[in-house]
Amino acid sequence: METNRCTTGIFEEFLLMDKGVTGLCLCPDMRDSENENKDLMWLYKMWTIIPDQTHSCNVAIADGYSRFYPDTDALITFERDVPIGVKTADCVPILVYAPDKQGIAAIHAGWKGTLGGIVDKVMDLLEENGVDPAQLKVAFGPSISKDVYEVSQELADSFKEAGFGAYVYSPKGSKEKPHIDLQGVNMERFLRRGVKPENIKLHSGCSFSSKMDDGSPLYASHRRSGGAPARMLTCIILLSR
């Protein structure tokens, strides 16, 4: 994983690089505490098509003619030079590349999308367009880690009932609130759809707790900041040959 700091005060972290495709995460430089309160969506939207995310399981196929996708949390495109992305600040961003059909996807999976199966909705559309799951390459961006993602017992039970009990646990003992591994649940959904484990790249960072060498936060986090507007952009593009 390669990380660079741009002159605009935004970090670039490359997540997926292959022939003709690039996927990366852009994050405000959190060493400046004021960046936690900056909404950079206007800047992100100059670079990338970003849907109007509502924590749904709705997926749209994007093209170069429209930049408005309401009530949508994942985009797919088969067109070159059409960048697509999602904004996050604890939720799970996922990038997908289908080399056989030259398609890409960007997914926003919070707990609602993770539980509701937005990954499966994306897989349905990809397979309808002839994509072979065994050839897919998947890269996760930074999100809140299982070690700090504390949830209610009711939500934990919902994940267990949906067949993801292996990703629900209490790290400090049975009396503590349960935690959920959102990255793990989404990984499991890909595996169940035939994506090869060696083609799935998880992210080791935590949006809530990862820090730079000087102790300042590394990523934007909704929970850590108490709802401040700072967001990361995780995006992908098929490049012209």
PDB file of C-alpha atoms in Angstrom:
ATOM      1  CA  MET A   1       0.000   0.000   0.000  1.00  0.00           C
ATOM      2  CA  GLU A   2       1.477   3.302  -1.102  1.00  0.00           C
ATOM      3  CA  THR A   3       0.680   6.616   0.617  1.00  0.00           C
ATOM      4  CA  ASN A   4       1.593  10.088  -0.583  1.00  0.00           C
ATOM      5  CA  ARG A   5       0.726  13.580   0.668  1.00  0.00           C
ATOM      6  CA  CYS A   6      -0.498  15.993  -2.004  1.00  0.00           C
ATOM      7  CA  THR A   7       0.149  19.713  -2.020  1.00  0.00           C
ATOM      8  CA  THR A   8      -3.591  20.246  -1.442  1.00  0.00           C
ATOM      9  CA  GLY A   9      -3.295  18.801   2.077  1.00  0.00           C
ATOM     10  CA  ILE A  10      -4.879  15.505   1.046  1.00  0.00           C
ATOM     11  CA  PHE A  11      -3.309  12.072   1.442  1.00  0.00           C
ATOM     12  CA  GLU A  12      -3.348   9.597  -1.440  1.00  0.00           C
ATOM     13  CA  GLU A  13      -3.358   5.914  -0.555  1.00  0.00           C
ATOM     14  CA  PHE A  14      -3.254   3.559  -3.522  1.00  0.00           C
ATOM     15  CA  LEU A  15      -5.447   0.494  -2.989  1.00  0.00           C
ATOM     16  CA  LEU A  16      -5.749  -1.222  -6.354  1.00  0.00           C
ATOM     17  CA  MET A  17      -3.385  -0.916  -9.293  1.00  0.00           C
ATOM     18  CA  ASP A  18      -3.506  -3.137 -12.347  1.00  0.00           C
ATOM     19  CA  LYS A  19      -3.122  -2.784 -16.083  1.00  0.00           C
ATOM     20  CA  GLY A  20      -5.480   0.011 -17.102  1.00  0.00           C
ATOM     21  CA  VAL A  21      -7.081   0.566 -13.694  1.00  0.00           C
ATOM     22  CA  THR A  22      -6.239   2.626 -10.615  1.00  0.00           C
ATOM     23  CA  GLY A  23      -8.068   2.692  -7.290  1.00  0.00           C
ATOM     24  CA  LEU A  24      -7.151   4.924  -4.377  1.00  0.00           C
ATOM     25  CA  CYS A  25      -8.322   6.605  -1.195  1.00  0.00           C
ATOM     26  CA  LEU A  26      -8.032  10.358  -0.666  1.00  0.00           C
ATOM     27  CA  CYS A  27      -8.097  11.650   2.898  1.00  0.00           C
ATOM     28  CA  PRO A  28      -7.684  15.119   4.441  1.00  0.00           C
ATOM     29  CA  ASP A  29      -4.381  15.622   6.230  1.00  0.00           C
ATOM     30  CA  MET A  30      -5.606  15.174   9.798  1.00  0.00           C
ATOM     31  CA  ARG A  31      -2.419  16.656  11.263  1.00  0.00           C
ATOM     32  CA  ASP A  32      -4.236  19.943  10.830  1.00  0.00           C
ATOM     33  CA  SER A  33      -7.076  19.706  13.374  1.00  0.00           C
ATOM     34  CA  GLU A  34      -9.143  22.183  11.367  1.00  0.00           C
ATOM     35  CA  ASN A  35      -9.450  19.645   8.548  1.00  0.00           C
ATOM     36  CA  GLU A  36     -11.803  17.581  10.714  1.00  0.00           C
ATOM     37  CA  ASN A  37     -14.391  20.310  10.223  1.00  0.00           C
ATOM     38  CA  LYS A  38     -13.848  20.815   6.487  1.00  0.00           C
ATOM     39  CA  ASP A  39     -16.330  19.401   3.998  1.00  0.00           C
ATOM     40  CA  LEU A  40     -14.320  18.578   0.870  1.00  0.00           C
ATOM     41  CA  MET A  41     -17.200  17.118  -1.131  1.00  0.00           C
ATOM     42  CA  TRP A  42     -17.137  20.031  -3.546  1.00  0.00           C
ATOM     43  CA  LEU A  43     -13.525  19.165  -4.339  1.00  0.00           C
ATOM     44  CA  TYR A  44     -14.105  15.418  -4.540  1.00  0.00           C
ATOM     45  CA  LYS A  45     -17.016  15.916  -6.940  1.00  0.00           C
ATOM     46  CA  MET A  46     -14.767  17.861  -9.287  1.00  0.00           C
ATOM     47  CA  TRP A  47     -12.678  14.701  -9.690  1.00  0.00           C
ATOM     48  CA  THR A  48     -15.123  11.829  -9.310  1.00  0.00           C
ATOM     49  CA  ILE A  49     -18.747  10.779  -9.799  1.00  0.00           C
ATOM     50  CA  ILE A  50     -20.109  10.223  -6.288  1.00  0.00           C
ATOM     51  CA  PRO A  51     -23.664   8.995  -5.665  1.00  0.00           C
ATOM     52  CA  ASP A  52     -26.068  10.583  -3.196  1.00  0.00           C
ATOM     53  CA  GLN A  53     -25.454   8.020  -0.459  1.00  0.00           C
ATOM     54  CA  THR A  54     -28.316   7.145   1.898  1.00  0.00           C
ATOM     55  CA  HIS A  55     -27.091   3.879   3.502  1.00  0.00           C
ATOM     56  CA  SER A  56     -29.243   1.971   1.026  1.00  0.00           C
ATOM     57  CA  CYS A  57     -28.482  -1.185  -0.947  1.00  0.00           C
ATOM     58  CA  ASN A  58     -29.205   0.563  -4.246  1.00  0.00           C
ATOM     59  CA  VAL A  59     -26.719   0.213  -7.101  1.00  0.00           C
ATOM     60  CA  ALA A  60     -26.528   2.181 -10.365  1.00  0.00           C
ATOM     61  CA  ILE A  61     -24.556   1.828 -13.566  1.00  0.00           C
ATOM     62  CA  ALA A  62     -22.763   5.103 -14.215  1.00  0.00           C
ATOM     63  CA  ASP A  63     -21.788   6.634 -17.535  1.00  0.00           C
ATOM     64  CA  GLY A  64     -19.938   9.712 -18.646  1.00  0.00           C
ATOM     65  CA  TYR A  65     -23.124  11.704 -19.234  1.00  0.00           C
ATOM     66  CA  SER A  66     -24.664  11.828 -15.756  1.00  0.00           C
ATOM     67  CA  ARG A  67     -23.191  12.837 -12.414  1.00  0.00           C
ATOM     68  CA  PHE A  68     -26.408  12.564 -10.384  1.00  0.00           C
ATOM     69  CA  TYR A  69     -27.342   9.240  -8.792  1.00  0.00           C
ATOM     70  CA  PRO A  70     -29.862   9.793  -5.957  1.00  0.00           C
ATOM     71  CA  ASP A  71     -30.473   7.280  -3.170  1.00  0.00           C
ATOM     72  CA  THR A  72     -27.539   5.148  -4.322  1.00  0.00           C
ATOM     73  CA  ASP A  73     -24.637   3.590  -2.418  1.00  0.00           C
ATOM     74  CA  ALA A  74     -22.698   1.789  -5.123  1.00  0.00           C
ATOM     75  CA  LEU A  75     -21.748   2.605  -8.686  1.00  0.00           C
ATOM     76  CA  ILE A  76     -20.625   0.358 -11.528  1.00  0.00           C
ATOM     77  CA  THR A  77     -19.239   1.416 -14.881  1.00  0.00           C
ATOM     78  CA  PHE A  78     -17.866  -0.311 -17.956  1.00  0.00           C
ATOM     79  CA  GLU A  79     -16.690   2.946 -19.533  1.00  0.00           C
ATOM     80  CA  ARG A  80     -13.130   4.204 -19.620  1.00  0.00           C
ATOM     81  CA  ASP A  81     -12.075   7.520 -18.113  1.00  0.00           C
ATOM     82  CA  VAL A  82     -15.209   7.659 -15.954  1.00  0.00           C
ATOM     83  CA  PRO A  83     -14.038   7.900 -12.317  1.00  0.00           C
ATOM     84  CA  ILE A  84     -16.488   6.614  -9.715  1.00  0.00           C
ATOM     85  CA  GLY A  85     -16.189   6.728  -5.931  1.00  0.00           C
ATOM     86  CA  VAL A  86     -17.824   6.800  -2.530  1.00  0.00           C
ATOM     87  CA  LYS A  87     -17.354   8.987   0.548  1.00  0.00           C
ATOM     88  CA  THR A  88     -16.786   7.420   3.971  1.00  0.00           C
ATOM     89  CA  ALA A  89     -15.705   8.221   7.512  1.00  0.00           C
ATOM     90  CA  ASP A  90     -15.960   4.826   9.286  1.00  0.00           C
ATOM     91  CA  CYS A  91     -18.157   2.887   6.847  1.00  0.00           C
ATOM     92  CA  VAL A  92     -16.481   0.368   4.561  1.00  0.00           C
ATOM     93  CA  PRO A  93     -15.402   1.549   1.093  1.00  0.00           C
ATOM     94  CA  ILE A  94     -14.840  -1.239  -1.439  1.00  0.00           C
ATOM     95  CA  LEU A  95     -13.361  -1.132  -4.937  1.00  0.00           C
ATOM     96  CA  VAL A  96     -13.963  -3.893  -7.469  1.00  0.00           C
ATOM     97  CA  TYR A  97     -12.275  -4.587 -10.801  1.00  0.00           C
ATOM     98  CA  ALA A  98     -13.548  -7.081 -13.378  1.00  0.00           C
ATOM     99  CA  PRO A  99     -10.649  -7.607 -15.833  1.00  0.00           C
ATOM    100  CA  ASP A 100     -12.603  -9.977 -18.076  1.00  0.00           C
ATOM    101  CA  LYS A 101     -15.288  -7.401 -18.924  1.00  0.00           C
ATOM    102  CA  GLN A 102     -13.330  -4.253 -18.071  1.00  0.00           C
ATOM    103  CA  GLY A 103     -15.784  -3.137 -15.412  1.00  0.00           C
ATOM    104  CA  ILE A 104     -15.290  -1.417 -12.069  1.00  0.00           C
ATOM    105  CA  ALA A 105     -17.390  -0.731  -8.982  1.00  0.00           C
ATOM    106  CA  ALA A 106     -17.205   1.515  -5.922  1.00  0.00           C
ATOM    107  CA  ILE A 107     -19.255   0.469  -2.896  1.00  0.00           C
ATOM    108  CA  HIS A 108     -20.242   2.253   0.330  1.00  0.00           C
ATOM    109  CA  ALA A 109     -21.102  -0.330   2.988  1.00  0.00           C
ATOM    110  CA  GLY A 110     -22.117   0.929   6.416  1.00  0.00           C
ATOM    111  CA  TRP A 111     -23.780  -1.476   8.804  1.00  0.00           C
ATOM    112  CA  LYS A 112     -27.084  -1.152   6.932  1.00  0.00           C
ATOM    113  CA  GLY A 113     -25.545  -1.903   3.549  1.00  0.00           C
ATOM    114  CA  THR A 114     -23.373  -4.647   5.001  1.00  0.00           C
ATOM    115  CA  LEU A 115     -26.320  -6.362   6.677  1.00  0.00           C
ATOM    116  CA  GLY A 116     -28.644  -5.742   3.734  1.00  0.00           C
ATOM    117  CA  GLY A 117     -26.191  -7.170   1.213  1.00  0.00           C
ATOM    118  CA  ILE A 118     -25.104  -4.306  -1.022  1.00  0.00           C
ATOM    119  CA  VAL A 119     -22.151  -6.462  -2.100  1.00  0.00           C
ATOM    120  CA  ASP A 120     -24.593  -9.071  -3.414  1.00  0.00           C
ATOM    121  CA  LYS A 121     -26.545  -6.395  -5.291  1.00  0.00           C
ATOM    122  CA  VAL A 122     -23.315  -5.328  -6.998  1.00  0.00           C
ATOM    123  CA  MET A 123     -22.422  -8.935  -7.754  1.00  0.00           C
ATOM    124  CA  ASP A 124     -25.864  -9.509  -9.277  1.00  0.00           C
ATOM    125  CA  LEU A 125     -25.394  -6.636 -11.718  1.00  0.00           C
ATOM    126  CA  LEU A 126     -21.829  -7.607 -12.564  1.00  0.00           C
ATOM    127  CA  GLU A 127     -22.835 -11.193 -13.313  1.00  0.00           C
ATOM    128  CA  GLU A 128     -25.789  -9.991 -15.403  1.00  0.00           C
ATOM    129  CA  ASN A 129     -23.184  -8.216 -17.517  1.00  0.00           C
ATOM    130  CA  GLY A 130     -21.135 -11.368 -17.974  1.00  0.00           C
ATOM    131  CA  VAL A 131     -18.513 -10.871 -15.272  1.00  0.00           C
ATOM    132  CA  ASP A 132     -16.821 -14.006 -13.906  1.00  0.00           C
ATOM    133  CA  PRO A 133     -16.597 -13.755 -10.068  1.00  0.00           C
ATOM    134  CA  ALA A 134     -13.469 -15.898 -10.046  1.00  0.00           C
ATOM    135  CA  GLN A 135     -11.602 -13.188 -11.939  1.00  0.00           C
ATOM    136  CA  LEU A 136     -12.714 -10.244  -9.808  1.00  0.00           C
ATOM    137  CA  LYS A 137     -10.190  -8.225  -7.839  1.00  0.00           C
ATOM    138  CA  VAL A 138     -11.444  -6.535  -4.673  1.00  0.00           C
ATOM    139  CA  ALA A 139      -9.744  -3.923  -2.488  1.00  0.00           C
ATOM    140  CA  PHE A 140     -11.072  -2.522   0.781  1.00  0.00           C
ATOM    141  CA  GLY A 141     -10.337   1.021   1.916  1.00  0.00           C
ATOM    142  CA  PRO A 142      -9.878   2.264   5.497  1.00  0.00           C
ATOM    143  CA  SER A 143     -12.887   1.800   7.783  1.00  0.00           C
ATOM    144  CA  ILE A 144     -13.640   1.402  11.465  1.00  0.00           C
ATOM    145  CA  SER A 145     -12.016  -1.781  12.742  1.00  0.00           C
ATOM    146  CA  LYS A 146     -13.653  -4.671  14.558  1.00  0.00           C
ATOM    147  CA  ASP A 147     -11.624  -3.825  17.666  1.00  0.00           C
ATOM    148  CA  VAL A 148     -13.481  -0.534  18.202  1.00  0.00           C
ATOM    149  CA  TYR A 149     -16.781  -0.970  16.341  1.00  0.00           C
ATOM    150  CA  GLU A 150     -19.072  -1.425  19.315  1.00  0.00           C
ATOM    151  CA  VAL A 151     -22.785  -2.002  18.593  1.00  0.00           C
ATOM    152  CA  SER A 152     -26.030  -2.819  20.362  1.00  0.00           C
ATOM    153  CA  GLN A 153     -26.938  -6.399  21.199  1.00  0.00           C
ATOM    154  CA  GLU A 154     -29.968  -6.076  18.925  1.00  0.00           C
ATOM    155  CA  LEU A 155     -27.795  -5.219  15.910  1.00  0.00           C
ATOM    156  CA  ALA A 156     -25.326  -7.974  16.767  1.00  0.00           C
ATOM    157  CA  ASP A 157     -28.195 -10.465  16.879  1.00  0.00           C
ATOM    158  CA  SER A 158     -29.351  -9.299  13.443  1.00  0.00           C
ATOM    159  CA  PHE A 159     -25.947 -10.128  11.980  1.00  0.00           C
ATOM    160  CA  LYS A 160     -25.993 -13.533  13.675  1.00  0.00           C
ATOM    161  CA  GLU A 161     -29.460 -14.272  12.297  1.00  0.00           C
ATOM    162  CA  ALA A 162     -28.234 -13.314   8.823  1.00  0.00           C
ATOM    163  CA  GLY A 163     -25.531 -15.983   9.031  1.00  0.00           C
ATOM    164  CA  PHE A 164     -22.547 -13.842  10.034  1.00  0.00           C
ATOM    165  CA  GLY A 165     -22.122 -14.852  13.662  1.00  0.00           C
ATOM    166  CA  ALA A 166     -18.438 -15.551  13.067  1.00  0.00           C
ATOM    167  CA  TYR A 167     -17.917 -11.796  12.661  1.00  0.00           C
ATOM    168  CA  VAL A 168     -19.654 -10.812  15.901  1.00  0.00           C
ATOM    169  CA  TYR A 169     -17.751 -11.029  19.172  1.00  0.00           C
ATOM    170  CA  SER A 170     -17.015  -9.399  22.528  1.00  0.00           C
ATOM    171  CA  PRO A 171     -13.267  -8.782  22.657  1.00  0.00           C
ATOM    172  CA  LYS A 172     -13.216  -7.877  26.361  1.00  0.00           C
ATOM    173  CA  GLY A 173     -15.569 -10.544  27.622  1.00  0.00           C
ATOM    174  CA  SER A 174     -19.232 -11.444  27.539  1.00  0.00           C
ATOM    175  CA  LYS A 175     -20.290  -8.479  29.708  1.00  0.00           C
ATOM    176  CA  GLU A 176     -19.052  -5.914  27.178  1.00  0.00           C
ATOM    177  CA  LYS A 177     -21.081  -4.674  24.236  1.00  0.00           C
ATOM    178  CA  PRO A 178     -20.572  -6.789  21.108  1.00  0.00           C
ATOM    179  CA  HIS A 179     -18.371  -5.725  18.222  1.00  0.00           C
ATOM    180  CA  ILE A 180     -18.875  -6.380  14.503  1.00  0.00           C
ATOM    181  CA  ASP A 181     -16.224  -6.929  11.844  1.00  0.00           C
ATOM    182  CA  LEU A 182     -17.854  -5.074   8.933  1.00  0.00           C
ATOM    183  CA  GLN A 183     -14.896  -5.701   6.646  1.00  0.00           C
ATOM    184  CA  GLY A 184     -15.078  -9.394   7.427  1.00  0.00           C
ATOM    185  CA  VAL A 185     -18.803  -9.659   6.694  1.00  0.00           C
ATOM    186  CA  ASN A 186     -18.390  -8.007   3.297  1.00  0.00           C
ATOM    187  CA  MET A 187     -15.388 -10.202   2.534  1.00  0.00           C
ATOM    188  CA  GLU A 188     -17.493 -13.241   3.377  1.00  0.00           C
ATOM    189  CA  ARG A 189     -20.193 -12.091   0.968  1.00  0.00           C
ATOM    190  CA  PHE A 190     -17.645 -11.898  -1.851  1.00  0.00           C
ATOM    191  CA  LEU A 191     -16.296 -15.342  -1.001  1.00  0.00           C
ATOM    192  CA  ARG A 192     -19.787 -16.833  -1.040  1.00  0.00           C
ATOM    193  CA  ARG A 193     -20.276 -15.420  -4.513  1.00  0.00           C
ATOM    194  CA  GLY A 194     -17.193 -17.118  -5.887  1.00  0.00           C
ATOM    195  CA  VAL A 195     -14.515 -14.446  -5.567  1.00  0.00           C
ATOM    196  CA  LYS A 196     -11.150 -16.048  -4.846  1.00  0.00           C
ATOM    197  CA  PRO A 197      -9.678 -15.233  -1.409  1.00  0.00           C
ATOM    198  CA  GLU A 198      -6.309 -14.371  -2.935  1.00  0.00           C
ATOM    199  CA  ASN A 199      -8.056 -11.693  -5.019  1.00  0.00           C
ATOM    200  CA  ILE A 200      -9.457  -9.884  -1.972  1.00  0.00           C
ATOM    201  CA  LYS A 201      -7.252  -7.262  -0.345  1.00  0.00           C
ATOM    202  CA  LEU A 202      -8.383  -6.230   3.134  1.00  0.00           C
ATOM    203  CA  HIS A 203      -7.288  -2.972   4.767  1.00  0.00           C
ATOM    204  CA  SER A 204      -5.252  -3.086   7.969  1.00  0.00           C
ATOM    205  CA  GLY A 205      -5.940   0.492   9.056  1.00  0.00           C
ATOM    206  CA  CYS A 206      -8.726   1.764  11.307  1.00  0.00           C
ATOM    207  CA  SER A 207     -10.482   5.030  10.490  1.00  0.00           C
ATOM    208  CA  PHE A 208     -11.182   5.580  14.193  1.00  0.00           C
ATOM    209  CA  SER A 209      -7.873   4.683  15.852  1.00  0.00           C
ATOM    210  CA  SER A 210      -5.007   4.639  13.313  1.00  0.00           C
ATOM    211  CA  LYS A 211      -2.490   7.397  13.994  1.00  0.00           C
ATOM    212  CA  MET A 212       0.441   9.082  12.296  1.00  0.00           C
ATOM    213  CA  ASP A 213       3.917   9.070  13.818  1.00  0.00           C
ATOM    214  CA  ASP A 214       3.190  12.321  15.645  1.00  0.00           C
ATOM    215  CA  GLY A 215       0.042  10.882  17.256  1.00  0.00           C
ATOM    216  CA  SER A 216      -2.469  12.762  15.108  1.00  0.00           C
ATOM    217  CA  PRO A 217      -5.309  10.817  13.440  1.00  0.00           C
ATOM    218  CA  LEU A 218      -4.506   9.201  10.116  1.00  0.00           C
ATOM    219  CA  TYR A 219      -8.030   8.960   8.716  1.00  0.00           C
ATOM    220  CA  ALA A 220     -11.353  10.797   8.948  1.00  0.00           C
ATOM    221  CA  SER A 221     -13.768   9.228  11.448  1.00  0.00           C
ATOM    222  CA  HIS A 222     -17.389  10.120  12.119  1.00  0.00           C
ATOM    223  CA  ARG A 223     -17.356   8.471  15.545  1.00  0.00           C
ATOM    224  CA  ARG A 224     -14.064   9.923  16.695  1.00  0.00           C
ATOM    225  CA  SER A 225     -14.945  13.462  15.606  1.00  0.00           C
ATOM    226  CA  GLY A 226     -18.502  13.443  16.927  1.00  0.00           C
ATOM    227  CA  GLY A 227     -19.979  13.788  13.446  1.00  0.00           C
ATOM    228  CA  ALA A 228     -17.615  16.410  11.980  1.00  0.00           C
ATOM    229  CA  PRO A 229     -17.915  16.696   8.180  1.00  0.00           C
ATOM    230  CA  ALA A 230     -14.470  15.408   7.146  1.00  0.00           C
ATOM    231  CA  ARG A 231     -14.796  12.494   4.725  1.00  0.00           C
ATOM    232  CA  MET A 232     -12.499  10.269   2.716  1.00  0.00           C
ATOM    233  CA  LEU A 233     -13.002   9.588  -0.974  1.00  0.00           C
ATOM    234  CA  THR A 234     -12.334   6.076  -2.241  1.00  0.00           C
ATOM    235  CA  CYS A 235     -12.419   5.991  -6.024  1.00  0.00           C
ATOM    236  CA  ILE A 236     -11.490   3.945  -9.077  1.00  0.00           C
ATOM    237  CA  ILE A 237     -11.056   4.564 -12.802  1.00  0.00           C
ATOM    238  CA  LEU A 238     -10.550   2.521 -15.969  1.00  0.00           C
ATOM    239  CA  LEU A 239      -7.864   4.312 -17.934  1.00  0.00           C
ATOM    240  CA  SER A 240      -7.791   4.705 -21.699  1.00  0.00           C
ATOM    241  CA  ARG A 241      -5.474   2.258 -23.389  1.00  0.00           C
TER     242      ARG A 241
END
